[in-house]
XYZ file of C-alpha atoms in Angstrom:
370
model
C 109.219 333.818 32.683
C 108.623 333.121 28.701
C 104.828 333.432 28.994
C 103.739 337.329 29.190
C 100.372 337.063 29.030
C 99.899 336.182 32.536
C 99.782 339.531 34.277
C 99.708 337.720 37.477
C 102.563 336.394 40.080
C 100.298 333.401 41.313
C 99.564 332.308 37.883
C 103.306 332.578 36.755
C 104.282 330.420 39.453
C 101.373 327.647 38.888
C 102.687 327.224 35.374
C 106.307 327.343 35.947
C 105.906 324.815 38.688
C 103.841 322.639 35.919
C 106.817 322.725 33.059
C 108.085 319.371 31.633
C 111.406 320.929 32.066
C 113.020 323.803 33.694
C 115.990 325.699 32.607
C 118.129 328.109 34.667
C 116.160 331.330 33.869
C 112.989 329.378 35.525
C 114.307 328.023 38.694
C 115.429 331.582 39.182
C 112.182 332.531 38.648
C 110.380 330.017 40.833
C 113.023 331.064 43.685
C 111.874 334.851 43.527
C 108.102 334.120 43.075
C 108.128 331.344 46.034
C 109.966 333.966 48.434
C 107.747 336.764 47.477
C 104.389 337.514 49.346
C 101.941 336.288 46.692
C 98.062 335.417 47.322
C 98.692 332.133 48.597
C 95.260 331.108 48.911
C 94.770 331.946 44.923
C 97.927 329.734 44.599
C 96.644 326.940 46.544
C 93.085 327.519 44.861
C 94.345 327.123 40.903
C 96.371 324.380 42.476
C 93.548 322.429 43.894
C 90.909 323.009 40.922
C 93.287 322.226 38.162
C 94.590 318.712 40.502
C 98.173 319.213 39.496
C 99.691 319.623 43.350
C 101.549 315.879 42.547
C 103.219 317.618 39.247
C 104.215 320.424 41.328
C 105.523 318.389 44.035
C 107.395 316.212 41.846
C 109.245 318.814 39.647
C 109.995 320.850 43.381
C 111.332 317.659 44.924
C 113.619 317.061 41.723
C 115.392 320.105 42.543
C 117.379 320.235 45.626
C 118.264 324.165 45.096
C 114.445 324.489 44.988
C 113.635 322.448 47.740
C 115.959 324.009 49.910
C 114.787 327.983 49.050
C 112.522 329.065 51.925
C 109.317 330.001 50.808
C 107.009 333.088 52.197
C 104.591 330.887 52.588
C 105.894 328.258 54.949
C 102.800 325.293 54.532
C 103.040 325.326 51.170
C 105.853 322.685 50.164
C 103.980 320.799 53.024
C 100.549 321.255 51.488
C 102.153 320.085 47.689
C 104.243 316.775 49.460
C 100.536 316.092 51.810
C 98.724 315.817 48.386
C 101.244 313.878 46.763
C 101.594 311.488 48.994
C 97.997 310.871 49.497
C 97.769 310.453 45.723
C 100.725 308.188 45.954
C 98.418 305.688 48.108
C 95.288 305.999 46.337
C 96.857 305.436 43.212
C 98.780 302.288 43.930
C 95.363 301.078 45.300
C 93.439 302.082 41.838
C 96.584 300.169 39.898
C 96.124 296.956 42.280
C 92.361 296.807 41.808
C 92.823 297.711 38.098
C 95.729 294.739 37.908
C 93.103 292.093 39.399
C 90.393 293.064 36.632
C 93.233 293.042 33.829
C 94.266 289.395 34.705
C 90.890 288.283 34.733
C 90.663 289.645 31.528
C 93.578 288.143 30.093
C 92.362 284.600 31.285
C 89.321 285.198 29.432
C 91.431 286.580 26.300
C 89.513 289.827 26.253
C 91.765 292.352 24.241
C 91.681 295.385 25.914
C 94.015 298.702 26.576
C 94.153 301.141 29.219
C 93.484 304.853 28.409
C 94.367 307.784 30.616
C 94.303 307.678 34.494
C 96.806 305.300 35.729
C 98.163 304.027 32.341
C 99.654 308.475 32.028
C 101.237 308.191 35.963
C 102.763 304.684 34.916
C 104.061 305.375 31.313
C 104.184 308.839 31.176
C 105.022 310.275 34.742
C 106.564 307.440 36.091
C 104.832 307.870 39.445
C 101.727 306.974 40.820
C 101.394 310.123 43.063
C 101.815 312.806 40.050
C 97.854 312.804 38.903
C 94.584 312.302 40.967
C 92.086 310.363 38.964
C 88.458 309.358 39.636
C 87.559 306.904 37.196
C 89.659 303.872 35.139
C 89.181 304.192 31.777
C 89.446 300.859 29.675
C 89.118 300.690 26.037
C 87.330 297.177 24.730
C 86.279 296.117 21.722
C 82.338 296.478 21.327
C 82.163 292.397 20.404
C 83.575 291.633 23.902
C 81.766 294.361 26.057
C 78.881 291.662 27.435
C 81.914 289.265 28.274
C 83.803 291.942 29.822
C 80.893 293.242 31.405
C 80.056 289.761 32.825
C 83.345 289.474 34.414
C 83.295 292.982 35.902
C 79.847 291.967 37.574
C 81.543 288.685 38.927
C 84.473 290.718 40.636
C 81.967 292.620 42.572
C 81.342 295.816 40.424
C 77.874 297.139 39.755
C 76.281 299.616 37.195
C 74.778 302.215 39.220
C 75.714 305.381 40.803
C 76.668 306.522 44.705
C 74.290 307.098 47.362
C 75.874 310.316 48.654
C 73.953 310.054 52.105
C 74.483 306.135 52.794
C 77.732 305.435 50.744
C 76.313 302.628 48.930
C 75.775 301.864 45.351
C 72.448 302.204 43.692
C 72.009 299.965 40.642
C 70.858 301.723 37.096
C 67.396 300.617 36.283
C 67.577 298.827 32.644
C 66.565 302.012 30.798
C 69.434 303.989 32.123
C 72.053 301.425 31.167
C 70.139 300.888 27.460
C 70.145 305.198 27.111
C 73.719 305.458 28.327
C 75.069 303.233 25.638
C 72.789 304.332 23.015
C 73.979 308.040 23.453
C 77.462 307.510 24.753
C 81.039 306.082 23.601
C 81.224 303.871 26.487
C 78.931 301.509 29.046
C 77.448 303.024 32.377
C 80.178 303.074 34.870
C 81.017 299.941 36.594
C 81.705 300.905 40.329
C 83.025 298.727 43.079
C 83.092 299.988 47.045
C 86.691 299.996 48.754
C 88.051 299.878 52.086
C 91.132 302.118 51.858
C 91.676 305.389 53.684
C 91.946 307.456 50.248
C 89.760 305.468 48.060
C 86.108 304.288 48.698
C 85.097 303.239 45.413
C 87.056 302.007 42.280
C 85.347 303.124 38.941
C 85.580 301.555 35.801
C 84.665 303.062 32.913
C 84.261 300.777 29.852
C 84.980 302.327 26.261
C 84.001 300.870 22.808
C 84.509 303.806 20.853
C 86.973 306.744 20.800
C 84.526 309.364 19.410
C 83.912 310.923 22.895
C 81.061 312.718 24.089
C 79.265 311.309 20.675
C 77.369 308.283 19.902
C 79.225 307.545 16.683
C 80.759 304.231 15.942
C 84.622 303.753 15.330
C 84.912 299.922 15.522
C 87.616 299.866 12.735
C 89.824 302.330 15.055
C 89.176 300.663 18.193
C 90.320 297.157 16.318
C 93.764 298.667 15.527
C 94.110 300.754 18.883
C 93.714 297.114 20.823
C 96.284 295.628 17.952
C 99.114 297.860 18.796
C 98.325 298.221 22.189
C 101.483 298.016 24.826
C 102.282 296.305 27.956
C 104.687 297.707 30.953
C 107.427 296.234 31.200
C 107.161 296.093 34.912
C 103.510 295.071 34.546
C 103.486 292.586 31.653
C 99.581 291.684 32.311
C 98.270 295.050 31.614
C 97.920 296.540 28.306
C 97.607 300.289 27.543
C 97.210 302.099 24.648
C 100.375 302.515 22.524
C 102.503 306.087 23.078
C 101.481 307.654 19.871
C 97.774 306.287 20.518
C 98.048 307.570 23.835
C 98.744 310.898 22.932
C 96.165 311.342 20.091
C 93.499 309.877 22.469
C 94.280 312.390 25.205
C 94.754 315.587 22.651
C 91.054 314.402 21.245
C 89.610 313.943 24.991
C 90.836 317.199 25.982
C 89.455 319.081 22.593
C 86.039 317.401 23.204
C 85.732 318.768 27.018
C 87.437 322.256 26.222
C 84.656 322.712 23.629
C 81.634 321.596 25.449
C 79.309 323.796 27.029
C 78.309 321.368 29.749
C 82.022 320.841 30.773
C 82.513 324.591 31.470
C 79.385 325.149 33.645
C 81.116 322.125 35.701
C 84.483 323.413 35.923
C 85.930 320.770 33.827
C 86.928 322.301 30.189
C 90.331 323.643 30.792
C 91.831 322.160 33.602
C 95.783 322.283 33.586
C 96.614 318.601 34.541
C 94.968 317.545 31.156
C 97.473 319.927 29.271
C 100.244 318.819 31.706
C 99.432 315.253 30.394
C 99.859 316.398 26.787
C 102.990 318.579 27.695
C 104.741 315.418 29.900
C 103.937 313.040 27.349
C 105.238 315.284 24.326
C 108.498 316.311 26.297
C 108.918 312.290 27.074
C 108.115 311.128 23.470
C 109.713 308.363 21.898
C 107.839 309.137 18.727
C 108.513 310.888 15.687
C 106.578 314.036 14.879
C 105.510 312.711 11.640
C 104.071 309.586 12.878
C 101.762 311.871 15.317
C 100.524 314.235 12.038
C 100.165 311.060 9.914
C 98.185 309.295 12.783
C 95.410 312.144 13.681
C 94.760 312.471 10.002
C 94.131 308.767 9.357
C 91.855 308.511 12.264
C 90.312 311.779 11.487
C 91.157 313.833 14.472
C 93.655 316.176 13.436
C 91.631 319.483 14.065
C 91.356 317.975 18.272
C 94.966 317.202 18.022
C 95.959 320.054 16.516
C 93.699 322.104 18.951
C 94.955 320.895 21.798
C 98.910 321.211 20.698
C 98.101 324.606 20.331
C 96.706 325.010 23.751
C 99.651 323.276 24.931
C 102.137 325.620 23.219
C 100.575 328.509 24.478
C 101.215 327.503 27.840
C 104.258 326.053 27.469
C 106.456 327.965 24.648
C 108.598 326.174 22.397
C 107.054 322.327 23.006
C 105.428 321.793 19.976
C 107.389 322.391 16.946
C 106.019 325.036 14.712
C 106.323 322.722 11.437
C 104.013 320.120 13.304
C 101.000 322.752 14.190
C 101.540 323.717 10.566
C 100.815 320.225 9.125
C 98.196 319.746 11.519
C 96.203 323.208 11.039
C 92.766 322.543 9.529
C 92.266 325.807 6.615
C 89.847 327.513 9.269
C 91.167 327.682 12.764
C 88.357 329.918 14.200
C 87.056 326.945 16.033
C 89.783 327.190 18.413
C 87.578 329.928 20.527
C 84.304 328.415 20.126
C 82.131 325.920 22.425
C 79.443 324.143 21.736
C 76.308 322.022 22.616
C 77.010 318.624 23.470
C 77.578 316.035 20.887
C 76.198 318.933 17.982
C 77.451 321.795 16.172
C 75.218 324.191 17.664
C 77.841 326.957 18.759
C 76.994 328.505 22.208
C 80.082 330.588 23.077
C 83.079 332.411 21.115
C 85.621 333.273 23.740
C 87.598 336.661 23.060
C 90.626 336.807 25.743
C 93.573 334.884 25.152
C 93.865 331.298 26.152
C 96.389 331.319 28.827
C 94.340 333.901 30.508
C 91.150 331.774 30.119
C 92.849 328.847 32.084
C 93.005 330.843 35.130
C 90.006 332.765 34.927
C 88.003 330.400 37.490
C 84.921 331.863 37.336
C 83.983 332.028 33.402
C 81.279 329.844 33.897
C 79.499 332.623 35.937
C 78.726 334.483 32.836
C 76.680 331.491 31.375
C 74.514 330.237 34.021
C 70.914 331.051 33.229
């Protein structure tokens, strides 16, 4: 195991199972760990909270030697396979509905680009069972938001929230719709009820800015992102961010959430699936590092990109070239361990424990609840 900061065998196994690529030493270490008497409730708990069962199963499935290794907890492989299979069916339905939306946007000549979610499942992992996603993020220029909103409403989507008791959708009040857009980077989510065993609602988050968790406008950046968007070879009507833009975006997205006090309280700040998105994007890259550094600085988000790549490299040692980190690093890197109030410079916390231990400290929010 190449990460000596982890003390527990359970954490070592989880981190190994999510690596983008295994060497012989990794395979031997996994074999030893899965045949050991681990606390399997902790292993499964970590995997479930971090939403990485699909990634773990895909990695195992691609290694025949490990698949044939008898696990000390006989149900572990079944658990991973079952979660993966559910995510695959759910993801396929999500993407089918998303393609319907994209086709309508094409007909109405609306420029758009998918972000995160299904775009990463198709473009990075190349497998719909790889990751679970609740909503479907799409970038639209601010000038076309009203037009895109009209189309979604015609398709049966409602801006509102789910009534947990009845399962229906409660439309948002006009005041809520206005305030949501005023203080956010997106319009109020669109929700459509779906009849599917693993998907109850198709949720669309329509972004008009890439400065996440703020009300800052980034119209010029959005326009450039849409111009450089790409389509999938097998899905020519579906546009997504280019690979380099997607990596910059998910890095900045992780940075914004990892440094948000509210996200800590909601257990969403340091989820491994987000770091895996970055790690697998880097591993499967066909871009130049120079281009990444240039793009991050051009969009004035090199702090966020450095933060995320630094964290990723702390967990998956050697994945990010040192010279790339040096090129992105700001003069002051103390922010790597700080957490702030939503959309402000008000510091709430400064972490003291190492990053790799912090990721697996599942009760870290408890110390800050009032």
